[in-house]
Short mmCIF file of C-alpha atoms in Angstrom, two decimals:
data_model
loop_
_atom_site.label_atom_id
_atom_site.label_comp_id
_atom_site.label_asym_id
_atom_site.label_seq_id
_atom_site.Cartn_x
_atom_site.Cartn_y
_atom_site.Cartn_z
CA MET A 11 37.89 -48.98 -33.25
CA SER A 12 35.21 -45.87 -33.17
CA ASP A 13 36.60 -45.10 -29.58
CA PHE A 14 40.23 -45.34 -30.88
CA ILE A 15 39.32 -42.79 -33.72
CA TYR A 16 37.65 -40.60 -31.51
CA LYS A 17 40.54 -40.52 -28.84
CA HIS A 18 42.89 -39.85 -31.92
CA GLN A 19 40.39 -37.54 -33.76
CA LYS A 20 42.95 -35.01 -34.35
CA LEU A 21 45.23 -37.54 -36.20
CA PHE A 22 42.52 -38.75 -38.17
CA ALA A 23 41.30 -35.19 -39.18
CA TRP A 24 44.91 -34.53 -40.46
CA LEU A 25 45.15 -37.72 -42.28
CA LEU A 26 41.93 -37.31 -44.04
CA ALA A 27 42.89 -33.59 -44.63
CA ILE A 28 46.11 -34.66 -46.17
CA ILE A 29 44.27 -37.33 -48.54
CA PHE A 30 41.71 -34.76 -49.60
CA VAL A 31 44.24 -32.30 -50.68
CA ILE A 32 46.40 -34.70 -52.33
CA SER A 33 43.08 -35.72 -54.38
CA LEU A 34 42.63 -32.21 -55.18
CA ILE A 35 46.02 -32.05 -56.99
CA PRO A 36 44.54 -33.75 -60.47
CA ILE A 37 41.54 -31.33 -60.34
CA PHE A 38 44.15 -28.22 -60.04
CA ILE A 39 46.52 -29.71 -62.64
CA VAL A 40 43.80 -29.75 -65.22
CA ALA A 41 42.48 -26.18 -64.19
CA GLY A 42 45.51 -24.80 -65.88
CA PHE A 43 43.94 -25.86 -69.23
CA ASP A 44 40.33 -24.63 -68.55
CA THR A 45 38.80 -22.18 -70.90
CA ALA A 46 35.39 -20.62 -71.74
CA SER A 47 32.97 -22.43 -74.19
CA GLY A 48 29.86 -22.51 -75.75
CA ASP A 49 27.09 -21.26 -73.13
CA ASP A 50 29.96 -19.06 -71.45
CA TYR A 51 30.41 -17.30 -74.68
CA ASN A 52 26.90 -16.90 -75.20
CA TYR A 53 26.00 -15.39 -71.90
CA GLY A 54 29.34 -13.43 -71.47
CA ALA A 55 29.08 -11.70 -74.92
CA ALA A 56 27.57 -8.62 -74.16
CA SER A 57 29.39 -8.06 -70.71
CA ARG A 58 32.83 -8.63 -72.55
CA ILE A 59 32.23 -6.24 -75.26
CA ALA A 60 30.85 -3.71 -72.47
CA PHE A 61 34.44 -4.36 -70.69
CA LEU A 62 36.42 -4.10 -73.36
CA SER A 63 35.04 -0.88 -74.71
CA THR A 64 34.95 1.12 -71.44
CA GLY A 65 37.44 -0.84 -69.14
CA SER A 66 34.56 -0.79 -66.61
CA VAL A 67 33.31 -3.51 -64.38
CA TRP A 68 30.14 -1.84 -63.91
CA ALA A 69 29.48 -1.62 -67.38
CA ALA A 70 29.91 -5.31 -67.46
CA ILE A 71 27.25 -5.91 -64.71
CA THR A 72 24.89 -3.69 -66.39
CA ALA A 73 25.21 -5.46 -69.61
CA ALA A 74 24.91 -8.82 -67.42
CA ALA A 75 21.74 -7.35 -66.40
CA ARG A 76 20.54 -6.69 -69.87
CA THR A 77 21.49 -9.93 -71.14
CA THR A 78 19.56 -11.44 -68.21
CA VAL A 79 16.41 -9.84 -69.17
CA SER A 80 16.67 -10.75 -72.69
CA ILE A 81 17.33 -14.83 -71.83
CA TRP A 82 14.35 -14.28 -69.56
CA HIS A 83 12.08 -13.40 -72.66
CA SER A 84 13.76 -15.94 -74.97
CA TRP A 85 15.04 -19.13 -73.08
CA GLN A 86 14.89 -19.32 -69.45
CA GLY A 87 13.65 -17.69 -66.39
CA THR A 88 16.21 -18.38 -63.61
CA TRP A 89 17.35 -15.10 -63.44
CA PHE A 90 19.77 -15.14 -60.91
CA ASP A 91 21.86 -17.96 -62.38
CA CYS A 92 21.83 -16.12 -65.83
CA PHE A 93 23.12 -13.05 -64.20
CA LEU A 94 26.05 -14.93 -63.04
CA PHE A 95 26.19 -16.94 -66.14
CA CYS A 96 26.97 -13.30 -67.69
CA LEU A 97 30.07 -12.69 -65.41
CA HIS A 98 32.53 -15.51 -65.80
CA PRO A 99 36.06 -14.62 -65.61
CA GLU A 100 37.01 -14.92 -69.13
CA VAL A 101 34.76 -11.88 -69.69
CA PHE A 102 37.47 -9.81 -67.83
CA SER A 103 40.66 -11.55 -69.08
CA ASP A 104 41.55 -14.17 -71.74
CA SER A 105 43.59 -16.17 -69.19
CA ALA A 106 41.44 -15.78 -66.01
CA TYR A 107 39.15 -18.77 -66.95
CA VAL A 108 41.63 -21.03 -65.06
CA ILE A 109 40.41 -19.77 -61.67
CA VAL A 110 36.96 -21.43 -62.30
CA PRO A 111 37.85 -24.70 -60.56
CA TYR A 112 39.37 -22.86 -57.59
CA ILE A 113 36.20 -20.98 -56.82
CA PHE A 114 34.16 -24.17 -57.03
CA VAL A 115 36.10 -26.49 -54.93
CA ILE A 116 36.67 -23.91 -52.30
CA MET A 117 32.95 -22.86 -52.19
CA GLN A 118 31.74 -26.55 -51.91
CA ILE A 119 34.51 -27.14 -49.25
CA LEU A 120 33.17 -24.19 -47.15
CA ALA A 121 29.66 -24.95 -47.68
CA TYR A 122 29.55 -28.45 -46.73
CA ILE A 123 32.09 -27.98 -43.57
CA TYR A 124 29.66 -25.11 -42.54
CA PHE A 125 26.58 -27.34 -42.74
CA ALA A 126 28.30 -30.22 -40.96
CA HIS A 127 29.47 -28.00 -38.15
CA HIS A 128 26.00 -26.97 -37.54
CA PHE A 129 24.16 -30.05 -37.83
CA VAL A 130 26.59 -32.84 -36.66
CA LYS A 131 28.14 -30.79 -33.81
CA ARG A 132 25.50 -28.38 -32.76
CA ARG A 133 22.08 -30.44 -33.43
CA PHE A 134 23.34 -33.89 -33.11
CA GLY A 135 25.68 -33.08 -30.33
CA MET A 136 28.85 -34.95 -31.41
CA PRO A 137 31.80 -33.42 -29.66
CA GLY A 138 35.42 -32.41 -31.10
CA LEU A 139 36.48 -32.79 -34.51
CA THR A 140 33.67 -35.36 -35.49
CA TYR A 141 31.92 -32.78 -37.84
CA LEU A 142 35.24 -32.31 -39.78
CA ILE A 143 36.10 -36.20 -40.12
CA ILE A 144 32.58 -36.52 -41.57
CA SER A 145 32.90 -33.28 -43.74
CA LEU A 146 36.30 -34.51 -45.26
CA LEU A 147 34.95 -38.14 -45.62
CA TYR A 148 32.04 -36.81 -47.43
CA LEU A 149 34.04 -34.25 -49.62
CA LEU A 150 36.76 -36.88 -50.56
CA PHE A 151 34.21 -39.38 -51.92
CA VAL A 152 31.55 -36.90 -53.27
CA PHE A 153 34.38 -35.07 -55.38
CA GLN A 154 35.89 -38.11 -56.82
CA LEU A 155 32.33 -39.77 -57.50
CA VAL A 156 30.44 -36.74 -58.86
CA PRO A 157 28.91 -37.80 -62.09
CA SER A 158 30.05 -34.62 -64.03
CA GLN A 159 33.04 -33.12 -63.25
CA LYS A 160 32.44 -30.44 -65.90
CA SER A 161 29.42 -29.09 -63.75
CA ALA A 162 30.84 -29.60 -60.47
CA PHE A 163 34.15 -27.78 -60.74
CA PHE A 164 35.24 -26.85 -64.37
CA TRP A 165 32.62 -25.18 -66.45
CA TRP A 166 31.31 -22.00 -65.16
CA VAL A 167 27.69 -22.21 -66.52
CA GLY A 168 27.27 -25.69 -65.36
CA SER A 169 28.67 -24.93 -61.87
CA ILE A 170 27.00 -21.89 -61.33
CA HIS A 171 23.70 -23.39 -62.27
CA TYR A 172 24.15 -26.42 -60.08
CA ALA A 173 27.13 -26.35 -57.58
CA MET A 174 26.52 -22.73 -56.45
CA PRO A 175 22.95 -23.28 -55.68
CA MET A 176 23.54 -26.16 -53.65
CA CYS A 177 25.68 -24.41 -51.73
CA LEU A 178 23.46 -21.61 -51.14
CA ALA A 179 20.83 -23.95 -50.23
CA LEU A 180 23.14 -25.63 -47.53
CA VAL A 181 23.91 -21.95 -46.14
CA GLY A 182 20.39 -21.12 -46.20
CA ILE A 183 19.32 -24.41 -44.20
CA VAL A 184 21.79 -23.69 -41.65
CA LEU A 185 20.89 -19.96 -41.16
CA ALA A 186 17.13 -21.14 -40.91
CA ASP A 187 17.92 -23.49 -38.09
CA LYS A 188 20.04 -21.08 -36.32
CA PHE A 189 17.45 -18.38 -36.64
CA LEU A 190 14.47 -20.88 -35.04
CA GLU A 191 16.83 -21.66 -32.49
CA ASP A 192 18.24 -18.50 -31.38
CA HIS A 193 16.23 -16.01 -33.08
CA LYS A 194 19.30 -13.65 -34.15
CA THR A 195 18.28 -10.68 -36.63
CA SER A 196 21.58 -11.31 -38.43
CA ASP A 197 20.47 -14.92 -39.25
CA LEU A 198 17.34 -13.91 -40.60
CA VAL A 199 18.85 -10.99 -42.65
CA TRP A 200 21.43 -13.26 -44.48
CA LEU A 201 18.68 -15.95 -44.75
CA SER A 202 16.37 -13.62 -46.58
CA VAL A 203 19.25 -12.58 -48.82
CA VAL A 204 19.99 -16.19 -49.66
CA ALA A 205 16.27 -17.02 -50.13
CA ALA A 206 15.69 -14.13 -52.39
CA LEU A 207 18.75 -15.09 -54.63
CA ILE A 208 17.88 -18.78 -54.77
CA GLY A 209 14.38 -18.08 -55.95
CA GLY A 210 16.02 -16.87 -58.93
CA ALA A 211 18.28 -20.16 -59.15
CA THR A 212 17.99 -23.52 -60.53
CA TYR A 213 14.58 -24.92 -59.45
CA PRO A 214 15.87 -28.00 -57.47
CA ALA A 215 17.73 -25.88 -55.48
CA ALA A 216 15.11 -23.40 -54.74
CA LEU A 217 12.78 -26.57 -54.02
CA LEU A 218 15.22 -27.69 -51.62
CA LEU A 219 15.66 -24.70 -49.58
CA LEU A 220 11.74 -24.02 -49.52
CA MET A 221 11.01 -27.47 -48.26
CA SER A 222 13.76 -27.53 -45.67
CA LEU A 223 12.40 -24.43 -44.26
CA PHE A 224 9.06 -25.81 -43.88
CA LEU A 225 10.40 -28.91 -42.42
CA LEU A 226 12.57 -27.11 -39.72
CA TRP A 227 9.69 -25.11 -38.94
CA LEU A 228 7.13 -28.11 -38.54
CA SER A 229 9.68 -30.15 -36.67
CA GLY A 230 9.91 -27.38 -33.89
CA PHE A 231 6.15 -26.57 -34.02
CA VAL A 232 4.72 -30.55 -33.83
CA LEU A 233 7.48 -32.39 -32.09
CA GLY A 234 9.07 -29.55 -30.08
CA LYS A 235 5.65 -27.97 -29.43
CA VAL A 236 7.49 -24.51 -30.08
CA ARG A 237 5.05 -21.72 -29.95
CA ASN A 238 7.29 -18.77 -30.55
CA LYS A 239 5.63 -15.98 -32.46
CA ARG A 240 9.32 -14.94 -33.59
CA ASN A 241 9.37 -18.09 -35.59
CA LEU A 242 6.58 -16.48 -38.05
CA LEU A 243 9.46 -14.03 -39.32
CA LEU A 244 10.65 -17.00 -41.05
CA LEU A 245 7.58 -16.06 -43.53
CA ILE A 246 9.85 -12.98 -44.71
CA PRO A 247 12.45 -15.37 -46.53
CA VAL A 248 9.88 -17.66 -47.60
CA ILE A 249 7.91 -15.03 -49.29
CA LEU A 250 11.19 -13.54 -50.79
CA GLU A 251 12.24 -17.03 -52.15
CA ILE A 252 8.44 -17.53 -53.54
CA SER A 253 8.47 -14.09 -55.17
CA GLY A 254 11.86 -14.82 -56.92
CA LEU A 255 10.60 -18.10 -57.99
CA VAL A 256 7.53 -16.77 -59.55
CA ILE A 257 9.47 -14.55 -61.40
CA SER A 258 11.49 -17.35 -62.75
CA MET A 259 8.39 -19.31 -63.57
CA ILE A 260 6.32 -16.88 -65.55
CA ALA A 261 9.46 -16.26 -68.03
CA PRO A 262 8.14 -16.28 -71.59
CA GLY A 263 11.34 -18.02 -72.30
CA ASN A 264 10.58 -20.99 -70.28
CA ALA A 265 8.01 -22.12 -72.92
CA VAL A 266 10.54 -21.68 -75.51
CA ARG A 267 13.11 -24.00 -73.79
CA SER A 268 10.24 -26.55 -73.00
CA ALA A 269 9.41 -26.97 -76.47
CA SER A 270 13.23 -27.37 -77.46
CA ASP A 271 13.44 -30.04 -74.82
CA ILE A 272 10.30 -31.92 -75.89
CA ALA A 273 11.43 -31.84 -79.50
CA ASP A 274 14.73 -33.52 -78.47
CA GLY A 275 12.85 -36.12 -76.57
CA ALA A 276 11.77 -34.91 -73.08
CA ALA A 277 8.40 -36.43 -71.84
CA PRO A 278 6.65 -34.47 -69.31
CA THR A 279 4.82 -36.45 -66.47
CA GLY A 280 1.42 -35.07 -67.31
CA GLY A 281 0.23 -33.69 -63.88
CA ILE A 282 1.11 -33.02 -60.20
CA LEU A 283 0.01 -36.32 -58.95
CA SER A 284 2.10 -38.25 -61.64
CA THR A 285 5.03 -36.32 -60.89
CA ILE A 286 5.07 -36.99 -57.32
CA ILE A 287 4.50 -40.69 -57.93
CA ASN A 288 7.36 -40.79 -60.56
CA SER A 289 9.41 -38.72 -58.25
CA ILE A 290 9.38 -41.26 -55.50
CA THR A 291 10.00 -44.27 -57.84
CA PHE A 292 12.64 -42.80 -59.98
CA SER A 293 14.47 -41.64 -56.67
CA VAL A 294 14.96 -45.43 -55.62
CA THR A 295 15.91 -46.61 -58.93
CA ASP A 296 18.20 -43.67 -59.63
CA ALA A 297 20.00 -44.19 -56.47
CA ALA A 298 20.31 -48.04 -56.93
CA THR A 299 21.50 -47.76 -60.62
CA SER A 300 23.11 -44.57 -61.10
CA PHE A 301 24.66 -43.97 -57.70
CA VAL A 302 25.18 -47.17 -55.79
CA GLY A 303 25.34 -49.40 -58.94
CA GLU A 304 27.87 -46.90 -61.09
CA LYS A 305 29.52 -45.31 -58.43
CA THR A 306 29.78 -48.33 -55.90
CA PHE A 307 32.49 -46.81 -53.88
CA VAL A 308 29.93 -44.36 -52.32
CA VAL A 309 29.24 -47.37 -49.88
CA ILE A 310 32.71 -46.61 -48.24
CA PRO A 311 31.75 -43.18 -46.95
CA PHE A 312 28.45 -44.51 -45.83
CA LEU A 313 30.07 -47.48 -43.79
CA SER A 314 32.85 -44.96 -42.66
CA VAL A 315 30.42 -42.46 -41.34
CA ILE A 316 28.58 -45.27 -39.26
CA ILE A 317 32.12 -46.19 -37.75
CA VAL A 318 33.34 -42.66 -36.99
CA SER A 319 30.05 -41.67 -35.63
CA PHE A 320 29.59 -44.12 -32.91
CA SER A 321 31.75 -43.17 -30.16
CA PRO A 322 30.97 -39.49 -30.47
CA LEU A 323 27.13 -40.05 -30.45
CA LYS A 324 27.94 -42.25 -27.14
CA GLU A 325 29.45 -39.32 -25.61
CA ALA A 326 26.70 -36.85 -26.78
CA TYR A 327 24.18 -39.37 -24.96
CA LYS A 328 26.16 -39.19 -21.87
CA LYS A 329 26.61 -35.44 -21.84
CA ASP A 330 22.96 -34.59 -22.22
CA THR A 331 20.79 -37.77 -22.24
CA GLU A 332 17.63 -35.82 -22.18
CA ASN A 333 18.26 -33.76 -25.16
CA PHE A 334 19.72 -36.72 -27.13
CA GLN A 335 16.71 -38.79 -26.56
CA LYS A 336 14.61 -35.96 -27.85
CA THR A 337 16.89 -35.55 -30.91
CA PHE A 338 16.94 -39.37 -31.74
CA SER A 339 13.44 -40.45 -30.85
CA HIS A 340 11.65 -40.26 -34.39
CA PRO A 341 13.56 -42.54 -36.48
CA VAL A 342 10.79 -43.64 -38.99
CA LEU A 343 9.68 -40.18 -39.23
CA PHE A 344 13.15 -38.85 -39.60
CA ILE A 345 14.06 -41.45 -42.50
CA LEU A 346 10.60 -40.93 -44.12
CA VAL A 347 11.23 -37.20 -44.21
CA VAL A 348 14.56 -37.36 -45.74
CA PHE A 349 13.49 -40.12 -48.24
CA LEU A 350 10.61 -37.82 -49.50
CA LEU A 351 12.82 -34.65 -49.45
CA ASN A 352 15.29 -36.52 -51.65
CA ALA A 353 12.61 -37.87 -53.95
CA SER A 354 11.16 -34.23 -54.02
CA ILE A 355 14.16 -33.04 -55.74
CA TYR A 356 13.35 -34.83 -58.75
CA ALA A 357 10.11 -33.31 -59.45
CA PRO A 358 11.10 -30.37 -61.39
CA ARG A 359 13.18 -32.53 -63.76
CA LEU A 360 10.25 -35.26 -64.34
CA TYR A 361 7.59 -32.60 -64.50
CA ALA A 362 9.71 -31.16 -67.47
CA GLY A 363 10.28 -34.49 -69.28
CA ASN A 364 13.32 -36.00 -67.38
CA HIS A 365 15.56 -34.39 -69.99
CA ALA A 366 18.41 -33.71 -67.38
CA SER A 367 21.67 -32.09 -67.86
CA SER A 368 24.74 -33.55 -66.23
CA GLY A 369 24.51 -30.81 -63.73
CA TYR A 370 21.31 -32.08 -62.42
CA ASN A 371 22.61 -35.51 -61.72
CA ASN A 372 25.22 -33.82 -59.81
CA PHE A 373 22.59 -32.41 -57.74
CA ASN A 374 20.61 -35.44 -57.30
CA PHE A 375 23.74 -37.16 -56.23
CA TRP A 376 24.72 -34.46 -53.68
CA VAL A 377 21.17 -34.33 -52.14
CA PHE A 378 21.19 -38.35 -52.08
CA THR A 379 24.26 -38.54 -50.45
CA LEU A 380 23.46 -36.00 -47.89
CA CYS A 381 20.11 -37.58 -46.85
CA LYS A 382 21.76 -40.94 -46.68
CA ILE A 383 24.48 -40.02 -44.10
CA ALA A 384 21.85 -37.92 -42.16
CA GLY A 385 19.69 -41.06 -42.06
CA LEU A 386 22.47 -43.26 -40.98
CA ILE A 387 23.70 -41.04 -38.12
CA TYR A 388 19.97 -40.58 -37.16
CA ILE A 389 19.47 -44.54 -36.78
CA GLU A 390 22.59 -44.99 -35.05
CA GLY A 391 21.57 -42.23 -32.71
CA PHE A 392 18.38 -43.86 -32.12
CA VAL A 393 19.93 -47.50 -31.57
CA ILE A 394 22.10 -46.10 -28.82
CA GLN A 395 19.82 -44.11 -26.79
CA TRP A 396 17.21 -47.14 -27.09
CA LEU A 397 19.57 -50.03 -26.27
CA VAL A 398 21.84 -48.29 -23.68
CA GLY A 399 20.88 -49.16 -19.98
CA LYS A 400 19.59 -52.70 -20.80
CA PRO A 401 20.90 -55.46 -18.50
CA GLY A 402 24.09 -56.96 -19.59
CA PHE A 403 24.06 -54.74 -22.76
CA ARG A 404 27.48 -53.40 -24.02
CA LEU A 405 27.58 -50.61 -26.53
CA SER A 406 30.91 -52.36 -27.74
CA SER A 407 28.64 -55.42 -28.99
CA ILE A 408 27.14 -53.21 -31.66
CA LEU A 409 29.03 -54.21 -34.92
CA GLY A 410 32.12 -54.77 -32.88
CA ILE A 411 33.16 -51.06 -33.93
CA SER A 412 33.97 -49.77 -30.39
CA SER A 413 37.23 -51.09 -28.77
CA GLN A 414 38.53 -49.45 -25.85
CA ALA A 415 36.16 -47.53 -23.74
CA ASP A 416 33.62 -50.48 -23.16
CA LYS A 417 36.28 -53.36 -23.40
CA LYS A 418 38.99 -52.41 -21.38
CA ASP A 419 41.06 -55.87 -22.04
CA THR A 420 40.97 -55.36 -25.76
CA SER A 421 44.40 -55.63 -27.17
CA THR A 422 46.31 -53.63 -29.90
CA GLY A 423 46.19 -57.12 -31.83
CA ASN A 424 42.37 -57.19 -31.57
CA LEU A 425 42.25 -53.45 -32.71
CA LEU A 426 44.76 -54.08 -35.54
CA LEU A 427 42.75 -56.96 -36.63
CA GLN A 428 39.51 -54.84 -36.75
CA PHE A 429 41.41 -52.44 -39.07
CA VAL A 430 42.44 -55.40 -41.37
CA VAL A 431 38.71 -56.53 -41.49
CA LEU A 432 37.69 -52.95 -42.28
CA PHE A 433 39.96 -52.57 -44.92
CA ALA A 434 39.16 -55.94 -46.34
CA ILE A 435 35.56 -54.98 -46.69
CA PHE A 436 36.48 -51.68 -48.27
CA GLY A 437 38.65 -53.56 -50.69
CA GLY A 438 35.75 -56.04 -51.53
CA ILE A 439 33.48 -52.76 -52.20
CA ALA A 440 36.39 -51.48 -54.30
CA PHE A 441 36.64 -54.43 -56.17
CA CYS A 442 33.13 -55.01 -56.82
CA GLY A 443 32.87 -51.41 -58.11
CA ARG A 444 36.00 -51.22 -60.22
CA HIS A 445 34.07 -50.94 -63.28
CA GLY A 446 33.48 -47.27 -62.35
CA VAL A 447 36.75 -46.31 -61.61
CA LYS A 448 37.50 -44.71 -65.01
CA THR A 449 34.77 -42.18 -64.53
CA TYR A 450 35.97 -40.94 -61.36
CA THR A 451 37.56 -37.41 -60.89
CA ASP A 452 40.96 -38.24 -60.34
CA PHE A 453 41.33 -40.84 -62.84
CA VAL A 454 39.55 -38.62 -65.67
CA CYS A 455 41.58 -35.58 -64.95
CA LEU A 456 45.00 -37.61 -64.94
CA ASP A 457 44.22 -39.46 -68.14
CA TYR A 458 43.32 -36.18 -69.68
CA TYR A 459 46.58 -34.60 -68.60
CA LEU A 460 49.10 -37.55 -68.87
CA SER A 461 47.93 -38.40 -72.48
CA GLY A 462 48.84 -35.03 -73.60
CA GLN A 463 45.32 -33.97 -74.79
CA ALA A 464 45.34 -31.32 -72.19
CA ALA A 465 48.45 -29.77 -73.78
CA ASP A 466 47.00 -30.29 -77.23
CA TYR A 467 43.85 -28.57 -76.26
CA LYS A 468 45.61 -25.57 -74.50
CA GLU A 469 47.56 -24.99 -77.73
CA GLN A 470 44.50 -25.44 -79.82
CA MET A 471 42.39 -23.04 -77.90
CA ALA A 472 45.18 -20.42 -77.80
CA LEU A 473 45.47 -20.39 -81.81
CA GLN A 474 41.64 -20.40 -81.68
CA ARG A 475 41.48 -17.37 -79.39
CA PHE A 476 44.22 -15.95 -81.59
CA LEU A 477 42.46 -16.00 -84.68
CA PHE A 478 39.22 -14.85 -83.18
CA GLU A 479 40.90 -11.70 -81.54
CA ASP A 480 42.75 -10.74 -84.95
CA PRO A 481 40.89 -7.40 -85.65
CA SER A 482 41.39 -7.47 -89.27
CA VAL A 483 39.24 -10.45 -89.85
CA THR A 484 35.40 -10.58 -89.28
CA GLU A 485 34.60 -14.13 -90.66
CA VAL A 486 36.78 -16.34 -89.03
CA VAL A 487 38.28 -19.74 -90.02
CA VAL A 488 39.49 -22.05 -87.26
CA PRO A 489 40.83 -25.38 -87.25
CA GLU A 490 38.52 -28.34 -86.06
CA ILE A 491 38.95 -28.99 -82.28
CA ASN A 492 37.52 -32.23 -80.70
CA ASP A 493 34.80 -32.01 -78.62
CA LYS A 494 35.77 -34.81 -76.12
CA GLN A 495 38.11 -33.02 -73.50
CA GLY A 496 38.16 -35.41 -70.26
CA PRO A 497 36.59 -33.27 -67.52
CA LEU A 498 36.38 -29.80 -69.39
CA MET A 499 33.32 -28.69 -71.16
CA HIS A 500 34.13 -27.79 -74.91
CA MET A 501 31.37 -26.77 -77.64
CA PRO A 502 33.31 -26.72 -80.66
CA VAL A 503 33.11 -24.61 -83.70
CA VAL A 504 31.91 -26.68 -86.44
CA ALA A 505 31.62 -26.55 -90.30
CA ASP A 506 28.15 -25.35 -90.30
CA ALA A 507 28.50 -21.36 -89.89
CA ASP A 508 24.74 -21.30 -88.73
CA ASN A 509 25.26 -23.94 -86.02
CA VAL A 510 24.56 -22.47 -82.47
CA ASP A 511 27.79 -23.00 -81.04
CA ASN A 512 29.22 -21.20 -83.80
CA TYR A 513 26.69 -18.18 -83.03
CA MET A 514 27.73 -18.47 -79.47
CA THR A 515 31.34 -18.17 -80.06
CA ARG A 516 31.17 -15.53 -82.76
CA ILE A 517 29.07 -12.99 -80.77
CA PHE A 518 31.43 -13.31 -77.91
CA TYR A 519 34.18 -11.92 -80.03
CA GLY A 520 31.98 -9.70 -82.06
CA LYS A 521 32.59 -11.41 -85.39
CA ASP A 522 30.26 -11.78 -88.34
CA SER A 523 30.61 -15.42 -89.03
CA CYS A 524 32.68 -18.32 -88.16
CA ARG A 525 33.41 -21.94 -89.17
CA ALA A 526 35.80 -24.97 -88.50
CA ILE A 527 37.64 -26.84 -91.17
CA PRO A 528 39.68 -29.96 -90.53
CA ARG A 529 43.18 -28.94 -89.18
CA THR A 530 45.38 -30.39 -92.17
CA GLU A 531 43.32 -28.32 -94.58
CA TRP A 532 43.51 -25.27 -92.15
CA MET A 533 47.39 -25.54 -91.95
CA GLU A 534 47.68 -25.88 -95.98
CA THR A 535 45.48 -22.79 -96.14
CA TYR A 536 46.31 -20.42 -93.22
CA ALA A 537 49.69 -21.64 -91.73
CA ASP A 538 51.67 -19.12 -93.66
CA ARG A 539 49.64 -16.14 -92.64
CA TYR A 540 49.94 -16.99 -88.86
CA GLN A 541 53.44 -18.43 -88.80
CA GLU A 542 54.80 -16.09 -86.56
CA PHE A 543 52.32 -17.03 -83.90
CA LEU A 544 52.51 -20.67 -84.65
CA ASN A 545 56.46 -20.78 -84.09
CA SER A 546 55.88 -18.65 -80.62
CA LYS A 547 53.69 -21.73 -79.46
CA LYS A 548 56.44 -24.27 -80.38
#
């Protein structure tokens, strides 16, 4: 089977690409209903006012810089993320927020394919379009199984804080590995830029890149016995990232946020050693319960990668046996490293009290799945180079997943039987994991759209926006909106005028106050005043 897929890799790549694009349709349908909310308003307020008053993008950018400094002092230190928080699309146009899902879908597609092209094709030596097939398998399932659609695609602040840094970290890891191999100045320059910026991004991304740089250098130094002095230039991006990270960590606002989290129930681990131990144990329990347990379909891409990788790995072995054996000669060490790397991403979360946002859960899921796939490919490569050449041994005997190259007489019927068995296994996994289907991305998006809730929300937000943009009103009263909006983030204006969500909304529109009342009450009280607008929306 693996040989059949490899021989027809263009066909399988096209099929996966078509399936993947179809799977994106529900996301793009719901994108048309996406709007800014809550934190978007808070961070973007000064930039919006500056842009409206001057028409200058530069004025919005300078206002964003001032807001970032203010947030650094008052709430959190992740200065690069905060700066981008302030420049969401609705700052510049009331209707522009609908592009947010497109930005983060495309960003993740490019980052993961770039990462896979380098490590699958270049480092693991797997030829042809194998890297693309693995990328599409990964993207297809990860997009569907991601714990929070809000912080993966639809919410600017959540996606900037987690999806964007994850993509930056992947790009930085590739640039570092390329530099250590080729020593191109351009790779070092771009890596330095990425490292400097990610130092001001969310902590797990900063930690992921920093540890990966160290591990890449260490593997070359210890295992590859590389003593090239130019590798020391990697200290430049390391220093830049640490500098950005220090600026982030010393922010006075961090203490304010930490106190708020503790008040909400966060329980810090109480020390470095305790954090390390808890990170290791929690990474295992979280993978077993939150990822495999709740997202059981994730087993399907893991098995698929094993099958898809087998024949390309054989070809890589035949093409360059010596390099292949060097690459796949340390399975225990590799598995230990990716296990600890995955565990380390939990450290900032647990050190701060395990008060994780939905975006942090996404980040843990992304790192876990990448480490798992890397480990599976590595073990498979090791098995191939260890067993090949043994008397009487045929590669096709491993799991029965190769069909043509090593077994000439394999019939079409046997090949079909293998596919039937495979899909039966996948069907069994799907049946066992059916309890989680209603949380998967396409189901959530389609349910939100087909129920009519998305259309209702669009009308409700159009009215709310109209009311807030009325220049004759400084104290705004809006009808209540349900905060449960499927995959979309919505932090509603509530009855309490002093509520933080009310504050964030009113400052975005430059109002003195705002509050919400039941929709029926609002219609009885204000419908006549705004009848023209209400009629225009019918």
